[in-house]
Coordinates of C-alpha atoms and ligand atoms in Angstrom, one line a residue:
M264 CA -182.5 -6.3 45.2
K265 CA -183.0 -8.6 48.1
V266 CA -181.4 -12.0 48.7
D267 CA -183.5 -15.2 49.1
V268 CA -182.5 -17.7 51.7
L269 CA -182.9 -21.4 51.5
L270 CA -182.5 -23.4 54.7
G271 CA -183.4 -26.7 56.5
L272 CA -186.2 -26.7 59.0
Q273 CA -185.5 -30.0 60.7
W274 CA -182.2 -31.7 61.9
G275 CA -180.4 -31.3 58.6
D276 CA -180.2 -33.5 55.4
E277 CA -183.6 -32.2 54.2
G278 CA -182.3 -32.1 50.6
K279 CA -181.0 -28.5 50.5
G280 CA -178.2 -29.3 48.0
K281 CA -180.7 -30.8 45.5
V282 CA -183.1 -27.8 45.7
V283 CA -180.3 -25.2 45.5
D284 CA -179.1 -26.8 42.3
V285 CA -182.6 -26.8 40.9
L286 CA -183.2 -23.1 41.8
T287 CA -179.8 -21.8 40.7
P288 CA -180.8 -21.0 37.1
R289 CA -183.0 -18.3 38.6
Y290 CA -180.1 -16.6 40.4
D291 CA -176.7 -15.0 39.5
V292 CA -175.0 -16.0 42.7
V293 CA -175.2 -18.7 45.3
A294 CA -173.6 -18.1 48.7
R295 CA -173.1 -20.4 51.7
F296 CA -173.4 -18.5 55.0
Q297 CA -172.5 -20.9 57.9
G298 CA -171.3 -24.3 58.8
G299 CA -168.4 -26.1 57.1
P300 CA -167.5 -29.6 56.0
N301 CA -169.9 -31.0 58.6
A302 CA -172.4 -30.5 55.8
G303 CA -173.0 -33.0 53.0
H304 CA -175.2 -31.7 50.3
T305 CA -176.1 -34.2 47.6
L306 CA -177.0 -33.4 44.0
E307 CA -178.0 -35.8 41.3
F308 CA -178.3 -35.2 37.6
E309 CA -177.5 -36.9 34.3
G310 CA -176.8 -40.2 36.2
Q311 CA -174.1 -38.6 38.3
K312 CA -174.2 -38.0 42.1
Y313 CA -172.1 -35.4 43.8
V314 CA -171.7 -34.6 47.5
L315 CA -170.6 -31.1 48.4
R316 CA -169.3 -30.1 51.8
S317 CA -167.9 -26.6 51.7
I318 CA -168.6 -25.6 48.1
P319 CA -172.1 -24.0 47.5
S320 CA -174.6 -26.2 45.5
G321 CA -174.9 -23.7 42.7
I322 CA -171.5 -24.7 41.3
F323 CA -172.8 -27.1 38.7
Q324 CA -175.0 -24.5 36.9
G325 CA -173.1 -22.8 34.1
D326 CA -171.2 -19.7 34.9
K327 CA -172.9 -18.8 38.2
V328 CA -170.7 -17.2 40.9
N329 CA -170.5 -19.1 44.1
I330 CA -169.4 -17.5 47.4
I331 CA -168.2 -19.1 50.6
G332 CA -169.2 -16.4 53.1
N333 CA -167.5 -15.1 56.3
G334 CA -169.9 -17.2 58.5
V335 CA -168.4 -20.5 57.1
V336 CA -165.5 -22.4 58.7
L337 CA -163.2 -23.9 56.1
D338 CA -160.8 -26.8 56.3
P339 CA -158.2 -26.2 53.5
A340 CA -157.3 -29.9 53.2
L341 CA -160.9 -31.0 52.8
F342 CA -161.7 -28.0 50.6
K343 CA -158.7 -29.0 48.3
A344 CA -159.9 -32.6 48.0
E345 CA -163.5 -31.5 47.2
A346 CA -162.5 -28.8 44.7
E347 CA -160.0 -30.9 42.9
A348 CA -162.5 -33.7 42.5
L349 CA -164.9 -31.2 40.9
E350 CA -162.1 -29.8 38.7
A351 CA -161.2 -33.3 37.6
S352 CA -164.8 -33.8 36.5
G353 CA -164.5 -30.7 34.2
H354 CA -165.9 -27.9 36.4
N355 CA -163.8 -24.8 36.4
L356 CA -163.9 -23.3 39.9
K357 CA -161.1 -20.8 40.1
E358 CA -163.0 -18.1 38.3
R359 CA -166.4 -18.7 39.8
L360 CA -165.7 -19.6 43.4
H361 CA -165.0 -16.7 45.7
I362 CA -164.0 -17.2 49.4
S363 CA -164.4 -14.6 52.2
K364 CA -161.2 -13.5 53.8
K365 CA -163.2 -13.4 57.1
A366 CA -164.1 -17.1 57.0
H367 CA -162.4 -18.9 59.8
L368 CA -159.9 -21.8 59.2
I369 CA -160.4 -25.2 60.7
L370 CA -156.9 -26.2 61.9
P371 CA -155.7 -29.8 62.2
T372 CA -155.7 -29.4 66.0
H373 CA -159.4 -28.2 65.9
R374 CA -160.2 -31.7 64.5
I375 CA -158.2 -33.4 67.2
L376 CA -159.9 -31.2 69.9
D377 CA -163.4 -32.1 68.5
A378 CA -162.5 -35.8 69.0
A379 CA -161.0 -35.2 72.4
Y380 CA -164.0 -33.2 73.7
E381 CA -166.4 -35.9 72.4
A382 CA -164.3 -38.7 74.1
A383 CA -164.3 -36.7 77.3
K384 CA -168.1 -36.4 77.2
G385 CA -168.6 -40.2 77.1
D386 CA -172.2 -41.2 76.9
A387 CA -173.2 -37.5 76.8
K388 CA -171.4 -36.9 73.5
V389 CA -173.0 -34.8 70.8
G390 CA -172.1 -37.2 68.1
T391 CA -170.4 -34.5 66.0
T392 CA -169.2 -35.1 62.5
G393 CA -165.6 -34.9 63.9
K394 CA -164.7 -32.1 61.5
G395 CA -163.5 -29.6 64.1
I396 CA -166.6 -27.4 63.8
G397 CA -167.2 -26.7 67.5
P398 CA -163.6 -25.9 68.4
T399 CA -163.2 -23.6 65.4
Y400 CA -166.3 -21.6 66.2
T401 CA -165.2 -21.5 69.8
D402 CA -161.9 -19.9 68.8
K403 CA -163.8 -17.4 66.6
V404 CA -166.0 -16.3 69.4
S405 CA -163.1 -16.2 71.9
R406 CA -161.2 -14.1 69.5
N407 CA -158.4 -16.6 68.9
G408 CA -159.3 -17.8 65.4
V409 CA -157.2 -17.9 62.3
R410 CA -159.0 -16.5 59.2
V411 CA -158.6 -17.2 55.5
G412 CA -157.3 -13.6 55.0
D413 CA -154.5 -14.5 57.5
I414 CA -152.9 -16.8 55.0
L415 CA -151.7 -13.7 53.2
H416 CA -149.8 -12.1 56.1
N417 CA -147.8 -13.4 59.1
F418 CA -149.5 -16.7 58.7
E419 CA -146.9 -19.1 60.2
Q420 CA -146.9 -17.1 63.4
K421 CA -150.6 -17.1 63.8
Y422 CA -150.8 -20.8 63.1
A423 CA -148.1 -21.7 65.5
A424 CA -149.7 -19.6 68.3
A425 CA -153.1 -21.3 67.8
K426 CA -151.5 -24.8 67.6
A427 CA -149.5 -24.2 70.8
R428 CA -152.7 -23.2 72.6
H429 CA -154.5 -26.3 71.4
E430 CA -151.7 -28.6 72.3
Q431 CA -151.8 -27.2 75.8
I432 CA -155.5 -28.1 76.1
L433 CA -154.9 -31.6 74.6
K434 CA -152.2 -32.2 77.1
G435 CA -154.6 -31.3 79.9
L436 CA -157.1 -33.8 78.5
N437 CA -154.4 -36.5 78.2
Y438 CA -155.4 -37.1 74.6
E439 CA -153.1 -39.0 72.3
Y440 CA -152.8 -37.8 68.7
D441 CA -150.6 -37.6 65.7
L442 CA -150.7 -34.5 63.6
T443 CA -148.2 -35.5 60.8
E444 CA -150.5 -36.5 58.0
L445 CA -153.2 -34.0 58.9
E446 CA -150.8 -31.1 58.9
K447 CA -149.1 -32.1 55.6
A448 CA -152.5 -32.2 53.8
W449 CA -153.6 -29.0 55.6
F450 CA -150.5 -26.9 54.4
E451 CA -151.0 -28.3 50.9
G452 CA -154.6 -27.0 51.2
I453 CA -153.4 -23.6 52.3
E454 CA -151.2 -23.3 49.1
Y455 CA -154.2 -24.4 47.0
L456 CA -156.5 -21.9 48.6
K457 CA -154.1 -19.1 47.5
Q458 CA -155.1 -19.8 43.9
F459 CA -158.7 -18.7 44.6
Q460 CA -160.2 -15.2 44.7
L461 CA -160.2 -14.3 48.4
V462 CA -162.7 -11.5 48.8
D463 CA -164.6 -9.3 51.2
S464 CA -167.8 -11.1 50.5
E465 CA -170.0 -8.5 52.3
H466 CA -168.8 -5.8 49.8
E467 CA -169.2 -8.2 46.9
I468 CA -172.7 -9.3 47.7
N469 CA -174.0 -5.9 48.5
G470 CA -172.4 -4.6 45.3
L471 CA -174.1 -7.4 43.4
L472 CA -177.5 -6.5 44.9
D473 CA -177.0 -2.9 44.1
A474 CA -176.3 -4.0 40.5
G475 CA -179.7 -5.8 40.4
K476 CA -178.3 -9.3 40.6
F477 CA -180.2 -12.2 42.2
V478 CA -178.5 -13.9 45.1
L479 CA -179.5 -17.2 46.8
C480 CA -178.1 -17.9 50.3
E481 CA -177.7 -21.6 51.0
G482 CA -178.0 -22.8 54.6
A483 CA -176.3 -25.9 56.0
Q484 CA -177.6 -28.2 58.8
G485 CA -181.1 -27.3 60.0
T486 CA -183.0 -25.1 62.4
M487 CA -183.2 -27.8 65.1
L488 CA -179.4 -27.9 65.1
D489 CA -179.1 -24.1 65.5
I490 CA -176.8 -23.1 68.4
D491 CA -179.5 -20.8 69.9
F492 CA -182.8 -22.4 68.9
G493 CA -182.0 -26.0 68.4
S494 CA -182.1 -28.9 70.8
Y495 CA -179.2 -27.6 72.8
P496 CA -176.6 -28.9 73.6
F497 CA -177.2 -31.5 70.8
V498 CA -176.7 -28.9 68.1
T499 CA -174.0 -27.6 65.8
S500 CA -172.0 -24.4 66.7
S501 CA -173.4 -21.9 64.2
N502 CA -176.6 -20.0 63.6
T503 CA -178.3 -22.1 61.0
V504 CA -181.4 -19.9 61.0
C505 CA -182.2 -17.1 58.6
A506 CA -180.5 -14.5 60.8
G507 CA -177.3 -16.5 60.1
A508 CA -177.5 -15.3 56.5
C509 CA -177.2 -11.7 57.7
T510 CA -174.2 -12.3 60.0
G511 CA -172.7 -14.9 57.7
L512 CA -172.6 -12.8 54.6
G513 CA -173.0 -9.2 55.7
V514 CA -176.5 -8.8 54.4
A515 CA -178.8 -6.4 56.3
P516 CA -182.1 -7.8 57.7
N517 CA -184.1 -5.6 55.4
K518 CA -182.4 -7.2 52.4
I519 CA -183.9 -10.6 53.1
G520 CA -186.5 -11.5 50.5
D521 CA -188.1 -15.0 50.3
V522 CA -187.2 -17.6 52.8
Y523 CA -187.5 -21.1 51.5
G524 CA -187.9 -23.6 54.3
I525 CA -187.1 -27.2 53.4
F526 CA -188.5 -30.3 55.2
K527 CA -188.7 -34.0 54.5
A528 CA -192.2 -35.5 54.4
Y529 CA -190.9 -37.4 57.4
C530 CA -188.0 -36.6 59.7
T531 CA -184.4 -37.7 60.4
R532 CA -181.6 -37.0 62.7
V533 CA -178.0 -38.0 62.9
G534 CA -176.0 -38.0 66.2
S535 CA -177.3 -37.7 69.7
G536 CA -180.2 -35.7 71.1
P537 CA -183.9 -35.6 71.5
F538 CA -186.1 -36.6 68.6
P539 CA -189.8 -36.8 69.8
T540 CA -191.2 -38.6 66.7
E541 CA -188.3 -41.1 66.3
L542 CA -189.5 -44.6 65.4
F543 CA -187.8 -47.7 66.8
D544 CA -190.0 -50.2 64.9
K545 CA -190.4 -51.7 61.5
T546 CA -191.9 -48.5 60.1
G547 CA -188.7 -46.6 61.1
D548 CA -186.5 -49.3 59.4
Q549 CA -188.7 -49.1 56.3
I550 CA -188.3 -45.3 56.1
C551 CA -184.6 -45.7 56.6
T552 CA -184.3 -48.3 53.9
L553 CA -186.6 -46.6 51.3
G554 CA -185.1 -43.2 52.0
H555 CA -181.4 -44.5 52.0
E556 CA -181.0 -42.6 55.2
F557 CA -177.3 -42.9 55.8
G558 CA -175.2 -39.8 56.4
S559 CA -173.6 -38.3 53.2
V560 CA -170.5 -37.3 55.2
T561 CA -170.0 -39.9 57.9
G562 CA -172.1 -42.8 56.5
R563 CA -173.8 -43.0 59.9
K564 CA -177.4 -44.5 59.9
R565 CA -179.8 -41.6 60.3
R566 CA -182.5 -42.0 63.0
C567 CA -185.9 -41.9 61.3
G568 CA -189.4 -40.9 62.4
W569 CA -192.7 -39.2 61.4
V570 CA -192.9 -35.5 60.5
D571 CA -193.1 -33.3 63.5
L572 CA -195.4 -30.3 62.9
V573 CA -194.7 -28.8 66.4
A574 CA -191.0 -28.5 65.6
L575 CA -191.7 -27.4 62.0
K576 CA -194.0 -24.6 63.2
Y577 CA -191.3 -23.4 65.6
S578 CA -188.7 -23.4 62.7
I579 CA -191.1 -21.5 60.4
M580 CA -191.6 -18.9 63.1
I581 CA -187.8 -18.4 63.8
N582 CA -186.9 -18.2 60.1
G583 CA -189.9 -16.2 58.8
V584 CA -190.4 -18.8 56.1
T585 CA -192.4 -17.6 53.1
K586 CA -192.3 -20.7 51.0
L587 CA -192.2 -24.3 51.9
I588 CA -190.5 -27.1 50.0
M589 CA -191.3 -30.7 50.8
M590 CA -188.7 -33.4 50.0
K591 CA -188.7 -37.1 49.7
S592 CA -192.4 -37.7 49.6
D593 CA -191.7 -40.6 47.3
V594 CA -190.3 -42.5 50.3
L595 CA -193.8 -42.7 51.7
D596 CA -195.4 -43.8 48.3
T597 CA -196.1 -47.3 49.6
F598 CA -197.4 -46.5 53.0
E599 CA -201.1 -47.3 53.8
T600 CA -201.3 -44.5 56.4
I601 CA -199.1 -41.6 57.3
K602 CA -198.7 -40.0 60.6
A603 CA -197.9 -36.4 61.5
C604 CA -197.2 -35.2 65.0
V605 CA -199.5 -32.3 65.9
A606 CA -198.8 -31.9 69.6
Y607 CA -196.6 -33.2 72.4
K608 CA -197.6 -34.8 75.7
M609 CA -195.2 -33.6 78.4
N610 CA -195.5 -34.3 82.2
G611 CA -199.1 -35.4 81.6
E612 CA -200.0 -32.2 79.8
E613 CA -200.7 -31.6 76.1
I614 CA -198.7 -28.8 74.5
D615 CA -198.5 -27.5 71.0
Y616 CA -195.3 -25.5 71.2
F617 CA -191.6 -26.5 71.1
P618 CA -190.6 -26.5 74.8
Y619 CA -187.3 -25.3 76.5
D620 CA -186.7 -28.7 78.1
I621 CA -187.3 -31.0 75.2
T622 CA -186.3 -34.5 76.3
D623 CA -186.7 -38.1 75.2
E624 CA -189.7 -38.3 77.5
V625 CA -191.8 -36.0 75.3
E626 CA -194.5 -38.1 73.7
P627 CA -195.8 -37.2 70.3
I628 CA -199.6 -36.9 69.6
Y629 CA -200.3 -38.0 66.0
M630 CA -202.9 -37.4 63.3
E631 CA -203.2 -40.3 60.9
L632 CA -203.9 -39.7 57.3
P633 CA -204.5 -42.1 54.4
G634 CA -201.5 -42.8 52.3
W635 CA -201.6 -42.3 48.5
Q636 CA -200.1 -45.7 47.6
T637 CA -199.0 -44.5 44.2
D638 CA -195.5 -44.3 42.6
M639 CA -195.0 -40.6 42.3
T640 CA -191.4 -40.7 41.1
K641 CA -192.1 -40.1 37.5
M642 CA -194.7 -37.5 37.9
Q643 CA -194.1 -34.2 36.1
S644 CA -196.8 -31.9 37.3
E645 CA -199.1 -31.4 40.2
D646 CA -202.1 -32.3 38.0
E647 CA -200.9 -35.9 38.3
F648 CA -201.0 -35.9 42.2
P649 CA -203.2 -38.5 43.7
E650 CA -206.2 -37.3 45.8
E651 CA -204.7 -38.5 49.1
F652 CA -201.5 -36.7 48.4
N653 CA -203.3 -33.4 47.7
A654 CA -205.2 -34.0 51.0
Y655 CA -201.8 -34.5 52.8
L656 CA -200.5 -31.3 51.3
S657 CA -203.6 -29.3 52.3
F658 CA -203.4 -30.7 55.8
L659 CA -199.8 -29.7 56.2
E660 CA -200.4 -26.2 54.7
E661 CA -203.3 -25.7 57.1
Q662 CA -201.3 -26.8 60.1
L663 CA -198.2 -24.8 59.1
G664 CA -199.8 -21.7 57.7
V665 CA -197.4 -21.5 54.7
Q666 CA -197.8 -22.8 51.2
I667 CA -195.8 -25.7 49.9
K668 CA -194.4 -24.4 46.6
I669 CA -192.2 -27.3 45.6
V670 CA -192.5 -31.0 46.0
S671 CA -189.5 -33.3 45.4
V672 CA -190.3 -36.9 44.3
G673 CA -186.9 -38.3 43.9
P674 CA -183.2 -37.5 44.2
D675 CA -182.7 -36.3 40.6
R676 CA -182.8 -32.7 39.5
E677 CA -185.7 -33.6 37.2
Q678 CA -187.8 -35.2 40.0
T679 CA -189.0 -31.8 41.2
I680 CA -192.5 -30.5 40.9
E681 CA -193.4 -26.8 41.3
R682 CA -196.9 -26.0 42.5
Y683 CA -198.6 -23.0 41.0
T684 CA -200.9 -22.3 44.0
E685 CA -202.3 -18.8 44.3
E686 CA -200.5 -16.4 46.7
Ligands
LIG106 P1 -178.8 -31.8 52.5 O1 -177.7 -32.0 53.5 O2 -180.0 -31.1 53.0 O3 -178.4 -31.3 51.1 O4 -179.3 -33.3 52.2 P2 -178.4 -34.6 52.0 O5 -177.8 -34.6 50.7 O6 -177.5 -34.8 53.1 O7 -179.5 -35.7 52.1 C1 -180.6 -35.8 51.3 C2 -180.6 -37.2 50.6 O8 -181.8 -37.4 50.0 C3 -179.6 -37.3 49.4 O9 -179.1 -38.6 49.3 C4 -180.4 -36.9 48.2 O10 -179.9 -37.4 47.0 C5 -181.7 -37.5 48.5 N1 -182.9 -36.8 48.0 C6 -183.1 -35.5 47.9 N2 -184.4 -35.3 47.5 C7 -185.0 -36.5 47.4 C8 -186.3 -36.9 47.1 O11 -187.2 -36.1 46.8 N3 -186.5 -38.3 47.1 C9 -185.6 -39.2 47.4 N4 -185.9 -40.4 47.4 N5 -184.3 -38.8 47.7 C10 -184.0 -37.5 47.7
LIG107 P1 -176.3 -30.8 56.3 O1 -175.9 -29.4 55.8 C1 -177.2 -33.5 59.6 C2 -175.1 -32.8 63.4 C3 -174.1 -33.9 63.8 C4 -174.2 -33.7 65.3 C5 -174.4 -32.2 65.5 C6 -173.1 -31.4 65.8 O2 -175.8 -31.9 55.4 O3 -177.7 -30.9 56.5 P2 -170.9 -30.8 64.3 O4 -170.0 -31.7 63.5 O5 -171.6 -29.8 63.5 O6 -170.3 -30.2 65.5 O7 -172.1 -31.8 64.9 O8 -174.9 -31.7 64.3 N1 -174.9 -32.3 62.0 C7 -175.6 -32.6 60.9 N2 -176.7 -33.4 60.8 N3 -176.9 -32.7 58.5 C8 -175.8 -31.9 58.7 O9 -175.5 -31.0 57.7 C9 -175.1 -31.8 59.9 N4 -174.1 -31.1 60.3 C10 -173.9 -31.4 61.6 O10 -174.5 -35.1 63.4 O11 -175.4 -34.3 65.8
LIG108 MG1 -176.6 -33.4 54.4

C-alpha cells in the first residue's frame, strides 16, 4: 500500500483539519509528519468546534489510529492540555494515539528563546506563533535536541544540559524571563506523556502498509511557509511539503500515493513576510469578516487577499499534487466579481513563476471573473453549483492543471461536496 498526503498549498490555515476529518473514514490511520503546536487545525461537527494543535485530525473518527511522527516537535505541557480536553469530552486517546520516540521535545527554554530571538529582530521579526518551533528544530539539526524517547532514560541529565545551554544564550541576549510556571507544567506534561504508546513510528507505519492498511499523512502550515521553498526567512522551520512526509514519518518516496493539495478560494497569511495579492481595502476587510480570518492559535488577524495562481502553481509543482481541494468558497458567495492573480509584475517585467526574491514590491496581475452571488452553504452536490461557480472551477483547473476534487462550502463536516469529474 501507499500513503496519501494532505497538505496546505498557501500560507497555512487552508482548512486541513476539516478535510482530514472528512476523509478519515476512508483510512485506517492518520499521521502528522511535521510542525508542532504552531498549527491550529479546526474541525466542526454536530454543533461542536475543536481546535487541534499537535494531535492529528483523525482523532474524532471512531477507532482510527493516529500517529504523531518523528518530524513533529512536541510540547508536553501543551500536549497534555490538548489531550485532556479531548478526553474530558469523551474521546479515548491512550489506545489510539501513538507518539514517535524520535519526535523532538519543545523545552520551556525553547519558547523563551523564540520570544528572545523575535524581540532581537525588531521590525524584521518573523511573527512566529511563539511556541518555540524555530529553536527546537535548530537544536534538532545541530544535534542538541531532546527527543520523546529520552524521557525513558537519563532524562534529567539531558534536560539540564539543554537548559543550561539555552540559559547561556539568553544571558548573552540580555533577555529577562521566568521559567517557574512553564517548567512546572512541562514536567507534568512529561509524566502524562509516559502514559501513551511511545513507538518507532517508521516501523509502525511501514508495517501497517505491508498489512494493506490505508494511511493518510496530515501536513501542518503550508507550502509557502516551507523552510526551503517558502518565502524565506518568513517561514516556519520544517519541511511542510510532500517530501516532509517521507522524512517526518519514515515513508519511502515510492510509497507516496495521492497528494491532496488544499487551498482557499482566496488567500490569507498570518505573521510577517511578502504576500503579493494582499488587499488593504474594503474587499480585504470583507473577506476577513466573512471568512472569520483570525488565527486559531494566536487569535491574530489574518492578512487577506485574492487567490494567487502563480504561488499555487509553484506549490503544486513542489508537492506533486494529484488532487486539489478548494476551501471556503462560500466566503465569496456575495461578491459581484472575483479576482485571481495569473502573473506578477516585477522590476517592470511580467513573470509567471514564483521568483527567488519575492518582495512586497511584486505587483499582481489579475484576471477578473463574474461572481456566482448565490448562497452555496446548504448545497449537497455539484449538480446544484451555479453556472458562474462552475466557470470559476474550470478556469482554476485550466490554469493549475489539476482537477479540483472537493469543494468546501462551510466549516461543518457536512458542508463538503465531492466532485465526480473524470480522471
Ligand atoms: P488549518 O490550519 O488548515 O486546519 O485551518 P484553520 O482551522 O486554521 O483555519 C480554517 C478556518 O476556516 C477554520 O476556522 C475552519 O472552521 C474554517 N473553515 C474550513 N472550511 C471552511 C469553509 O469551507 N467555509 C468556511 N466559511 N469556513 C471554513
Ligand atoms: P496551520 O497548520 C498559519 C506562521 C507564523 C509565522 C511563521 C513562523 O494551522 O496551517 P513558527 O511559530 O512556525 O516559527 O512561525 O509561520 N505559521 C502559521 N501560519 N498557519 C499555521 O499552521 C502556521 N504555523 C506557523 O504565523 O509567520
Ligand atoms: Mg490553522
